Amino acid sequence: MSTTPYESPWMNEELTLFRKSVRHFIAEEFVPRQAQWREQHRPDPETWLAIGKAGILLPDIPQKYGGGDGTFAHETVVNEELAYAGVHFGSSIQSIVGHYILSYGTEEQKLRWLPRMGRGELVAAIAMTEPGAGSDLAGVKTSALRDGYHFILNGSKTFITNGWHANLVCVAVKTDPTASGLKGISLVVVETQGLKGYRAGHPFDKVGMNQLDTCELFFDDVRIPVSNLLGVEGNGFSQMVQQLPYERLTIGAVAVASAERAVAITTKYVKERMAFGKALIEFQNTRFKLAQCSTEAYIGRVFLDHCIQRFLVGQCDAVTAARAKYWLTESQCRIIDECVQLHGGYGYMNEYPIARMWTDSRVQRIYAGTNEIMKELIGWAL
Ligand SMILES: Cc1cc2nc3c(=O)[nH]c(=O)nc-3n(C[C@H](O)[C@H](O)[C@H](O)COP(=O)(O)OP(=O)(O)OC[C@H]3O[C@@H](n4cnc5c(N)ncnc54)[C@H](O)[C@@H]3O)c2cc1C
């Protein structure tokens, strides 16, 4: 008895070809370097140029701004393929920042930054979180005060993905420190190359995802032109609220692809591993656990596809994206944890992909708004 293969309804022939080329690039260029990236806590700088040259960066940004001219389906294909290969690379952050610029930037800003981001010459980071402002962005203290035609930035950000490589940082700042709460927050773009007063800390030693550089960023009397303001001054919080569904769906896509990978890896493992004279798959418990995991991954896939289809026609609201981020990442962690158990002691050894997936997946429930904050967003809307 076999199951009918399922294909996401948003896939088509062109996306299948794109998927094939992305898969090939990742297998050739990224997979062999994973151990080194983990060791050094960041990818090699030249990988950004290589992926840019391969035409994989900014897949859903218009061609006239140096992007791939695709849709969110193309972005999803890239994120899924990275997850299927067990690779962590900050290209989704590049896309997220690309969309901030596309949505709020002037024509001059778009032409100044996006083509270089598409080529991988500019590596982007989005810097919201501060030591005293994570879930509660009202705590943002990094200030950007006007001095003629410049802003002077002071403060620090923490846990910033791509932080070590970034030379273009979209920073949430208080342009009006007298405004209370979420008012007075603006987004500014900082080109960091040789910028006086700017510094990135060493990449953090994380429990997982160490192929990605996650850093503190410091701004000490950093001077940037007022023309680097993104959109309307004081609108930063509403801009973030509008853009976060994109980020949360990309996390959902990684969650589903990782869960699918975990089920595939574990199914293979339990067919090979013997105990009590038979393969593990011959124990009813193993089959039941995998039946549960594969069913849950399938449910996740269908829900994700539903969200993607809505997103593609501009109808994925913030609450739906919050549901996707919350449920799909919880499900990812549940499934991977069961798969570790089915590997026995080997599931706890870093040389086994499932062990790394276990530590890598945990943060999915924390970043881009914790899952408790997702539940708050969903609950408030009820
Ligand atoms: C690997 C990694 C990469 C990251 N990348 C980035 C990045 O690129 N850019 C960026 O800006 N940030 C990034 N972050 C930061 C991330 O978004 C924050 O860590 C996250 O939003 C939580 O903030 P916090 O760590 O300050 O936790 P806190 O806000 O202190 O939360 C601690 C706990 O309290 C709970 N809590 C807080 N408020 C409430 C509430 N109202 N109701 C119920 N529970 C609540 C939380 O859910 C959590 O469980 C990254 C973090 C990590 C670990």
Short mmCIF file of C-alpha atoms and ligand atoms in Angstrom, two decimals:
data_model
loop_
_atom_site.label_atom_id
_atom_site.label_comp_id
_atom_site.label_asym_id
_atom_site.label_seq_id
_atom_site.Cartn_x
_atom_site.Cartn_y
_atom_site.Cartn_z
CA MET A 1 0.00 0.00 0.00
CA SER A 2 1.47 3.38 -0.93
CA THR A 3 0.29 6.96 -0.63
CA THR A 4 -0.41 9.31 -3.53
CA PRO A 5 2.44 11.84 -3.65
CA TYR A 6 1.37 15.31 -2.57
CA GLU A 7 2.58 18.42 -4.36
CA SER A 8 2.04 21.91 -3.07
CA PRO A 9 -0.68 23.57 -5.17
CA TRP A 10 1.44 26.71 -5.60
CA MET A 11 4.23 24.76 -7.34
CA ASN A 12 4.45 24.83 -11.14
CA GLU A 13 6.91 23.83 -13.86
CA GLU A 14 8.98 26.99 -13.63
CA LEU A 15 9.25 26.65 -9.83
CA THR A 16 10.24 23.00 -10.20
CA LEU A 17 13.15 24.03 -12.43
CA PHE A 18 14.10 26.80 -10.01
CA ARG A 19 13.97 24.28 -7.13
CA LYS A 20 16.28 21.96 -9.04
CA SER A 21 18.90 24.67 -9.61
CA VAL A 22 18.68 25.87 -5.99
CA ARG A 23 19.06 22.28 -4.74
CA HIS A 24 22.10 21.78 -6.96
CA PHE A 25 23.73 25.02 -5.82
CA ILE A 26 23.18 24.21 -2.12
CA ALA A 27 24.51 20.66 -2.52
CA GLU A 28 27.62 21.85 -4.36
CA GLU A 29 28.45 25.07 -2.56
CA PHE A 30 26.96 24.96 0.94
CA VAL A 31 26.61 21.37 2.13
CA PRO A 32 30.36 20.57 2.01
CA ARG A 33 31.12 23.70 4.09
CA GLN A 34 28.65 23.12 6.94
CA ALA A 35 31.15 21.73 9.47
CA GLN A 36 33.48 24.68 8.87
CA TRP A 37 30.68 27.24 9.18
CA ARG A 38 29.54 25.66 12.43
CA GLU A 39 33.08 25.75 13.76
CA GLN A 40 33.64 29.43 12.89
CA HIS A 41 30.04 30.42 13.79
CA ARG A 42 29.42 32.05 10.41
CA PRO A 43 29.49 31.29 6.70
CA ASP A 44 32.48 32.34 4.59
CA PRO A 45 32.07 35.89 3.23
CA GLU A 46 32.52 34.76 -0.39
CA THR A 47 29.42 32.54 -0.16
CA TRP A 48 27.32 35.69 -0.29
CA LEU A 49 28.81 36.61 -3.67
CA ALA A 50 28.49 33.00 -4.88
CA ILE A 51 24.78 32.75 -4.05
CA GLY A 52 24.24 36.22 -5.56
CA LYS A 53 25.94 35.10 -8.77
CA ALA A 54 23.74 32.00 -8.85
CA GLY A 55 20.67 34.29 -8.89
CA ILE A 56 19.20 32.93 -5.66
CA LEU A 57 19.21 36.10 -3.53
CA LEU A 58 16.08 38.29 -3.44
CA PRO A 59 14.08 35.79 -5.52
CA ASP A 60 10.83 37.71 -5.05
CA ILE A 61 12.08 41.25 -5.69
CA PRO A 62 11.44 42.83 -9.13
CA GLN A 63 14.16 42.40 -11.72
CA LYS A 64 14.52 46.14 -12.21
CA TYR A 65 15.88 46.27 -8.63
CA GLY A 66 18.21 43.32 -9.17
CA GLY A 67 15.92 40.61 -7.82
CA GLY A 68 14.72 37.33 -9.33
CA ASP A 69 11.34 38.76 -10.36
CA GLY A 70 9.51 35.85 -8.74
CA THR A 71 6.94 35.59 -5.97
CA PHE A 72 6.83 34.41 -2.38
CA ALA A 73 6.67 30.89 -3.84
CA HIS A 74 10.27 31.34 -5.07
CA GLU A 75 11.35 32.58 -1.65
CA THR A 76 9.67 29.52 -0.12
CA VAL A 77 11.44 27.16 -2.51
CA VAL A 78 14.82 28.57 -1.39
CA ASN A 79 13.95 28.27 2.30
CA GLU A 80 12.62 24.74 1.88
CA GLU A 81 15.69 23.59 -0.04
CA LEU A 82 18.02 25.02 2.61
CA ALA A 83 16.02 23.15 5.27
CA TYR A 84 15.94 19.88 3.31
CA ALA A 85 19.73 20.09 3.04
CA GLY A 86 20.13 20.93 6.74
CA VAL A 87 21.81 24.22 5.85
CA HIS A 88 21.32 27.49 7.72
CA PHE A 89 22.12 30.60 5.73
CA GLY A 90 20.74 34.12 6.21
CA SER A 91 19.30 34.61 2.73
CA SER A 92 15.78 34.93 4.15
CA ILE A 93 16.96 37.92 6.22
CA GLN A 94 18.30 39.43 2.99
CA SER A 95 14.81 39.03 1.50
CA ILE A 96 13.09 40.39 4.61
CA VAL A 97 15.20 43.56 4.52
CA GLY A 98 14.72 43.69 0.75
CA HIS A 99 10.97 43.85 1.30
CA TYR A 100 11.28 46.65 3.87
CA ILE A 101 13.21 48.65 1.26
CA LEU A 102 10.81 47.69 -1.53
CA SER A 103 7.76 48.64 0.55
CA TYR A 104 8.93 51.86 2.17
CA GLY A 105 12.03 53.00 0.29
CA THR A 106 12.13 55.83 -2.22
CA GLU A 107 13.00 54.96 -5.82
CA GLU A 108 16.50 56.30 -5.18
CA GLN A 109 16.91 54.06 -2.07
CA LYS A 110 15.65 50.98 -3.93
CA LEU A 111 18.10 51.52 -6.78
CA ARG A 112 20.92 52.30 -4.34
CA TRP A 113 20.60 49.17 -2.17
CA LEU A 114 18.57 46.38 -3.77
CA PRO A 115 20.75 45.54 -6.82
CA ARG A 116 23.85 45.26 -4.63
CA MET A 117 21.89 43.06 -2.20
CA GLY A 118 20.82 40.85 -5.12
CA ARG A 119 24.46 40.39 -6.09
CA GLY A 120 25.46 39.59 -2.50
CA GLU A 121 27.74 42.66 -2.33
CA LEU A 122 25.58 44.05 0.45
CA VAL A 123 24.63 41.62 3.22
CA ALA A 124 21.60 42.73 5.17
CA ALA A 125 20.50 42.40 8.78
CA ILE A 126 17.38 43.56 10.57
CA ALA A 127 18.08 44.95 14.02
CA MET A 128 15.08 45.31 16.30
CA THR A 129 16.01 43.44 19.48
CA GLU A 130 17.96 45.14 22.27
CA PRO A 131 19.12 43.84 25.62
CA GLY A 132 16.06 45.53 27.19
CA ALA A 133 13.65 45.19 24.25
CA GLY A 134 12.76 41.77 22.85
CA SER A 135 9.09 40.86 22.96
CA ASP A 136 8.32 44.37 24.15
CA LEU A 137 9.59 46.68 21.43
CA ALA A 138 8.33 49.65 23.41
CA GLY A 139 11.63 49.25 25.25
CA VAL A 140 13.73 50.28 22.21
CA LYS A 141 16.35 52.73 23.47
CA THR A 142 18.73 53.05 20.50
CA SER A 143 18.30 56.66 19.52
CA ALA A 144 18.71 58.51 16.24
CA LEU A 145 18.71 62.24 16.86
CA ARG A 146 18.76 64.80 14.10
CA ASP A 147 21.81 66.98 13.59
CA GLY A 148 21.20 68.97 10.41
CA TYR A 149 21.16 66.56 7.50
CA HIS A 150 22.27 63.65 9.68
CA PHE A 151 21.00 61.30 12.37
CA ILE A 152 23.34 60.47 15.22
CA LEU A 153 22.78 56.90 16.44
CA ASN A 154 23.57 55.69 19.94
CA GLY A 155 22.72 52.36 21.53
CA SER A 156 23.09 48.64 20.93
CA LYS A 157 21.20 45.71 19.42
CA THR A 158 21.50 42.05 20.27
CA PHE A 159 20.89 38.60 18.71
CA ILE A 160 21.19 40.03 15.20
CA THR A 161 21.31 37.38 12.46
CA ASN A 162 23.94 38.03 9.74
CA GLY A 163 25.41 40.55 12.19
CA TRP A 164 29.03 39.67 11.51
CA HIS A 165 28.76 39.96 7.70
CA ALA A 166 26.16 42.69 7.50
CA ASN A 167 27.16 45.89 5.76
CA LEU A 168 23.57 47.10 5.45
CA VAL A 169 21.56 47.09 8.66
CA CYS A 170 17.92 48.10 8.91
CA VAL A 171 17.73 49.44 12.47
CA ALA A 172 14.71 50.20 14.64
CA VAL A 173 15.53 53.45 16.43
CA LYS A 174 13.81 56.04 18.53
CA THR A 175 13.84 59.23 16.49
CA ASP A 176 11.66 60.85 19.13
CA PRO A 177 12.88 59.73 22.56
CA THR A 178 10.19 61.84 24.23
CA ALA A 179 7.40 59.81 22.60
CA SER A 180 6.15 57.05 24.88
CA GLY A 181 5.78 53.33 24.13
CA LEU A 182 5.79 52.29 20.50
CA LYS A 183 5.49 55.85 19.23
CA GLY A 184 8.59 57.61 17.95
CA ILE A 185 10.14 54.42 16.53
CA SER A 186 11.54 54.74 12.99
CA LEU A 187 13.51 52.50 10.66
CA VAL A 188 16.83 53.69 9.31
CA VAL A 189 19.24 51.94 6.98
CA VAL A 190 22.87 51.97 8.07
CA GLU A 191 25.64 51.20 5.57
CA THR A 192 28.28 49.99 7.97
CA GLN A 193 31.39 49.67 5.77
CA GLY A 194 34.11 51.75 7.46
CA LEU A 195 31.48 53.61 9.45
CA LYS A 196 32.92 55.45 12.44
CA GLY A 197 31.39 54.41 15.78
CA TYR A 198 29.84 51.19 14.46
CA ARG A 199 30.96 47.77 15.70
CA ALA A 200 29.70 44.18 15.52
CA GLY A 201 30.51 41.85 18.42
CA HIS A 202 31.82 38.33 17.90
CA PRO A 203 29.19 35.82 16.80
CA PHE A 204 27.44 34.28 19.81
CA ASP A 205 28.12 30.64 20.71
CA LYS A 206 24.57 29.28 20.35
CA VAL A 207 23.23 25.82 21.18
CA GLY A 208 22.24 25.36 17.53
CA MET A 209 22.29 27.07 14.13
CA ASN A 210 25.93 27.96 14.55
CA GLN A 211 26.39 28.25 10.79
CA LEU A 212 24.66 31.62 11.17
CA ASP A 213 26.40 34.64 12.65
CA THR A 214 24.27 36.08 15.44
CA CYS A 215 25.85 39.18 16.97
CA GLU A 216 25.54 42.25 19.10
CA LEU A 217 25.76 45.54 17.21
CA PHE A 218 27.02 48.73 18.80
CA PHE A 219 26.30 52.30 17.69
CA ASP A 220 28.44 54.94 19.31
CA ASP A 221 27.75 58.41 17.87
CA VAL A 222 27.24 56.86 14.45
CA ARG A 223 26.42 59.50 11.85
CA ILE A 224 24.16 58.60 8.91
CA PRO A 225 22.41 60.85 6.36
CA VAL A 226 18.77 61.71 7.05
CA SER A 227 18.11 60.33 3.55
CA ASN A 228 18.64 56.84 5.02
CA LEU A 229 15.32 57.05 6.86
CA LEU A 230 13.00 54.33 5.55
CA GLY A 231 9.49 55.62 5.01
CA VAL A 232 7.78 58.06 7.32
CA GLU A 233 9.49 59.10 10.54
CA GLY A 234 7.72 57.62 13.59
CA ASN A 235 6.02 54.83 11.58
CA GLY A 236 8.60 52.16 12.41
CA PHE A 237 6.37 50.00 14.58
CA SER A 238 3.52 49.83 12.07
CA GLN A 239 6.04 49.07 9.29
CA MET A 240 7.35 46.13 11.34
CA VAL A 241 3.81 44.90 12.05
CA GLN A 242 3.08 44.98 8.30
CA GLN A 243 6.27 43.11 7.38
CA LEU A 244 6.34 40.48 10.14
CA PRO A 245 3.83 38.11 8.43
CA TYR A 246 6.38 37.62 5.62
CA GLU A 247 9.08 36.69 8.13
CA ARG A 248 6.73 34.44 10.11
CA LEU A 249 5.64 32.50 7.03
CA THR A 250 9.26 31.92 6.00
CA ILE A 251 9.81 30.45 9.46
CA GLY A 252 6.72 28.28 8.99
CA ALA A 253 8.11 27.01 5.68
CA VAL A 254 11.43 26.09 7.31
CA ALA A 255 9.49 24.35 10.11
CA VAL A 256 7.50 22.16 7.73
CA ALA A 257 10.48 21.28 5.52
CA SER A 258 12.53 20.39 8.60
CA ALA A 259 9.74 18.20 9.99
CA GLU A 260 9.46 16.42 6.64
CA ARG A 261 13.23 15.90 6.57
CA ALA A 262 13.20 14.53 10.13
CA VAL A 263 10.50 12.00 9.23
CA ALA A 264 12.39 10.93 6.08
CA ILE A 265 15.73 10.56 7.89
CA THR A 266 14.14 8.63 10.74
CA THR A 267 12.13 6.32 8.52
CA LYS A 268 15.36 5.33 6.78
CA TYR A 269 17.15 4.89 10.10
CA VAL A 270 14.55 2.63 11.71
CA LYS A 271 14.56 0.36 8.66
CA GLU A 272 18.31 -0.15 9.04
CA ARG A 273 18.81 -0.25 12.80
CA MET A 274 18.33 -3.66 14.41
CA ALA A 275 17.27 -4.51 17.99
CA PHE A 276 16.07 -7.80 19.43
CA GLY A 277 16.83 -9.43 16.08
CA LYS A 278 14.64 -7.20 13.94
CA ALA A 279 14.62 -3.74 12.37
CA LEU A 280 13.21 -1.00 14.62
CA ILE A 281 10.39 -0.40 12.13
CA GLU A 282 9.04 -3.82 13.00
CA PHE A 283 8.10 -2.64 16.50
CA GLN A 284 4.58 -1.32 16.60
CA ASN A 285 5.64 1.64 18.73
CA THR A 286 8.09 2.76 16.04
CA ARG A 287 5.44 2.57 13.35
CA PHE A 288 2.88 4.36 15.52
CA LYS A 289 5.29 7.17 16.37
CA LEU A 290 6.24 7.62 12.72
CA ALA A 291 2.60 7.43 11.70
CA GLN A 292 1.87 10.28 14.12
CA CYS A 293 4.91 12.32 13.03
CA SER A 294 4.29 11.91 9.30
CA THR A 295 0.60 12.74 9.70
CA GLU A 296 1.40 15.85 11.72
CA ALA A 297 4.01 16.93 9.15
CA TYR A 298 1.41 16.44 6.42
CA ILE A 299 -1.18 18.51 8.30
CA GLY A 300 1.49 21.20 8.72
CA ARG A 301 2.28 21.07 5.01
CA VAL A 302 -1.35 21.54 4.01
CA PHE A 303 -1.82 24.42 6.45
CA LEU A 304 1.41 26.06 5.26
CA ASP A 305 0.35 25.72 1.63
CA HIS A 306 -3.00 27.29 2.49
CA CYS A 307 -1.17 30.25 4.09
CA ILE A 308 1.22 30.58 1.14
CA GLN A 309 -1.64 30.59 -1.33
CA ARG A 310 -3.35 33.31 0.68
CA PHE A 311 -0.09 35.28 0.89
CA LEU A 312 0.40 35.04 -2.88
CA VAL A 313 -2.92 36.82 -3.43
CA GLY A 314 -2.32 39.37 -0.65
CA GLN A 315 -4.73 37.75 1.79
CA CYS A 316 -2.56 36.33 4.55
CA ASP A 317 -3.41 38.50 7.54
CA ALA A 318 -1.19 38.98 10.59
CA VAL A 319 -3.23 36.57 12.72
CA THR A 320 -3.02 33.75 10.17
CA ALA A 321 0.75 34.28 9.90
CA ALA A 322 0.98 34.20 13.72
CA ARG A 323 -0.99 30.92 13.77
CA ALA A 324 1.39 29.47 11.16
CA LYS A 325 4.53 30.57 13.02
CA TYR A 326 3.22 29.30 16.36
CA TRP A 327 1.72 25.96 15.33
CA LEU A 328 4.22 24.91 12.68
CA THR A 329 7.27 25.56 14.88
CA GLU A 330 5.70 23.76 17.88
CA SER A 331 4.91 20.87 15.56
CA GLN A 332 8.46 20.91 14.13
CA CYS A 333 9.93 20.60 17.63
CA ARG A 334 7.48 17.85 18.65
CA ILE A 335 8.23 15.80 15.54
CA ILE A 336 12.00 16.22 15.72
CA ASP A 337 12.01 15.30 19.41
CA GLU A 338 10.13 12.04 18.66
CA CYS A 339 12.59 11.34 15.84
CA VAL A 340 15.53 11.81 18.23
CA GLN A 341 13.92 9.26 20.53
CA LEU A 342 13.60 6.76 17.69
CA HIS A 343 17.35 7.14 17.04
CA GLY A 344 18.19 6.14 20.62
CA GLY A 345 21.64 7.30 21.82
CA TYR A 346 22.71 8.09 18.27
CA GLY A 347 20.03 10.76 18.18
CA TYR A 348 22.01 12.64 20.81
CA MET A 349 25.27 12.59 18.84
CA ASN A 350 26.10 15.66 16.79
CA GLU A 351 27.40 13.58 13.92
CA TYR A 352 23.80 12.47 13.29
CA PRO A 353 21.75 15.10 11.43
CA ILE A 354 18.71 14.51 13.66
CA ALA A 355 20.69 15.63 16.72
CA ARG A 356 21.64 18.90 15.07
CA MET A 357 18.08 19.39 13.87
CA TRP A 358 16.94 19.04 17.47
CA THR A 359 19.19 21.87 18.70
CA ASP A 360 18.70 23.95 15.53
CA SER A 361 14.91 23.81 15.71
CA ARG A 362 14.47 25.07 19.26
CA VAL A 363 14.97 28.74 18.44
CA GLN A 364 12.16 28.66 15.89
CA ARG A 365 9.74 29.02 18.82
CA ILE A 366 11.64 32.05 20.11
CA TYR A 367 12.66 34.43 17.32
CA ALA A 368 10.50 36.63 15.07
CA GLY A 369 8.19 37.04 18.06
CA THR A 370 8.02 34.24 20.63
CA ASN A 371 5.19 31.73 20.36
CA GLU A 372 3.66 33.23 23.51
CA ILE A 373 3.45 36.57 21.68
CA MET A 374 1.91 34.73 18.68
CA LYS A 375 -0.77 33.34 20.99
CA GLU A 376 -1.38 36.83 22.35
CA LEU A 377 -1.88 38.15 18.79
CA ILE A 378 -4.28 35.31 18.01
CA GLY A 379 -6.08 35.68 21.34
CA TRP A 380 -6.56 39.45 20.98
CA ALA A 381 -8.21 38.91 17.60
CA LEU A 382 -10.78 36.43 18.90
C1 LIG B 1 19.27 32.84 17.11
C2 LIG B 1 18.50 34.11 17.23
C3 LIG B 1 18.40 34.96 16.12
C4 LIG B 1 17.73 36.17 16.22
N1 LIG B 1 17.73 37.04 15.15
C5 LIG B 1 17.23 38.29 15.32
C6 LIG B 1 17.39 39.27 14.29
O1 LIG B 1 17.93 39.01 13.21
N2 LIG B 1 16.91 40.53 14.53
C7 LIG B 1 16.30 40.87 15.69
O2 LIG B 1 15.90 42.01 15.83
N3 LIG B 1 16.14 39.96 16.68
C8 LIG B 1 16.59 38.69 16.53
N4 LIG B 1 16.46 37.76 17.54
C9 LIG B 1 15.82 38.16 18.78
C10 LIG B 1 14.46 37.50 19.02
O3 LIG B 1 13.51 37.99 18.12
C11 LIG B 1 14.10 37.73 20.49
O4 LIG B 1 14.99 36.91 21.26
C12 LIG B 1 12.65 37.40 20.80
O5 LIG B 1 11.78 38.34 20.22
C13 LIG B 1 12.37 37.36 22.32
O6 LIG B 1 12.87 38.47 22.96
P1 LIG B 1 13.78 38.28 24.28
O7 LIG B 1 14.86 37.33 23.93
O8 LIG B 1 14.14 39.62 24.79
O9 LIG B 1 12.83 37.54 25.31
P2 LIG B 1 11.80 38.22 26.32
O10 LIG B 1 10.98 39.23 25.61
O11 LIG B 1 12.54 38.64 27.54
O12 LIG B 1 10.86 36.98 26.68
C14 LIG B 1 11.21 36.01 27.69
C15 LIG B 1 10.01 35.08 27.87
O13 LIG B 1 8.89 35.84 28.35
C16 LIG B 1 7.78 35.63 27.50
N5 LIG B 1 6.97 36.82 27.38
C17 LIG B 1 7.38 38.10 27.14
N6 LIG B 1 6.34 38.92 27.06
C18 LIG B 1 5.22 38.15 27.24
C19 LIG B 1 3.83 38.40 27.24
N7 LIG B 1 3.33 39.63 27.01
N8 LIG B 1 2.98 37.38 27.47
C20 LIG B 1 3.46 36.12 27.68
N9 LIG B 1 4.76 35.82 27.67
C21 LIG B 1 5.65 36.81 27.45
C22 LIG B 1 8.39 35.25 26.15
O14 LIG B 1 7.46 34.57 25.35
C23 LIG B 1 9.55 34.42 26.58
O15 LIG B 1 9.13 33.11 26.82
C24 LIG B 1 17.09 36.53 17.44
C25 LIG B 1 17.16 35.64 18.53
C26 LIG B 1 17.85 34.47 18.44
C27 LIG B 1 17.93 33.58 19.67
#
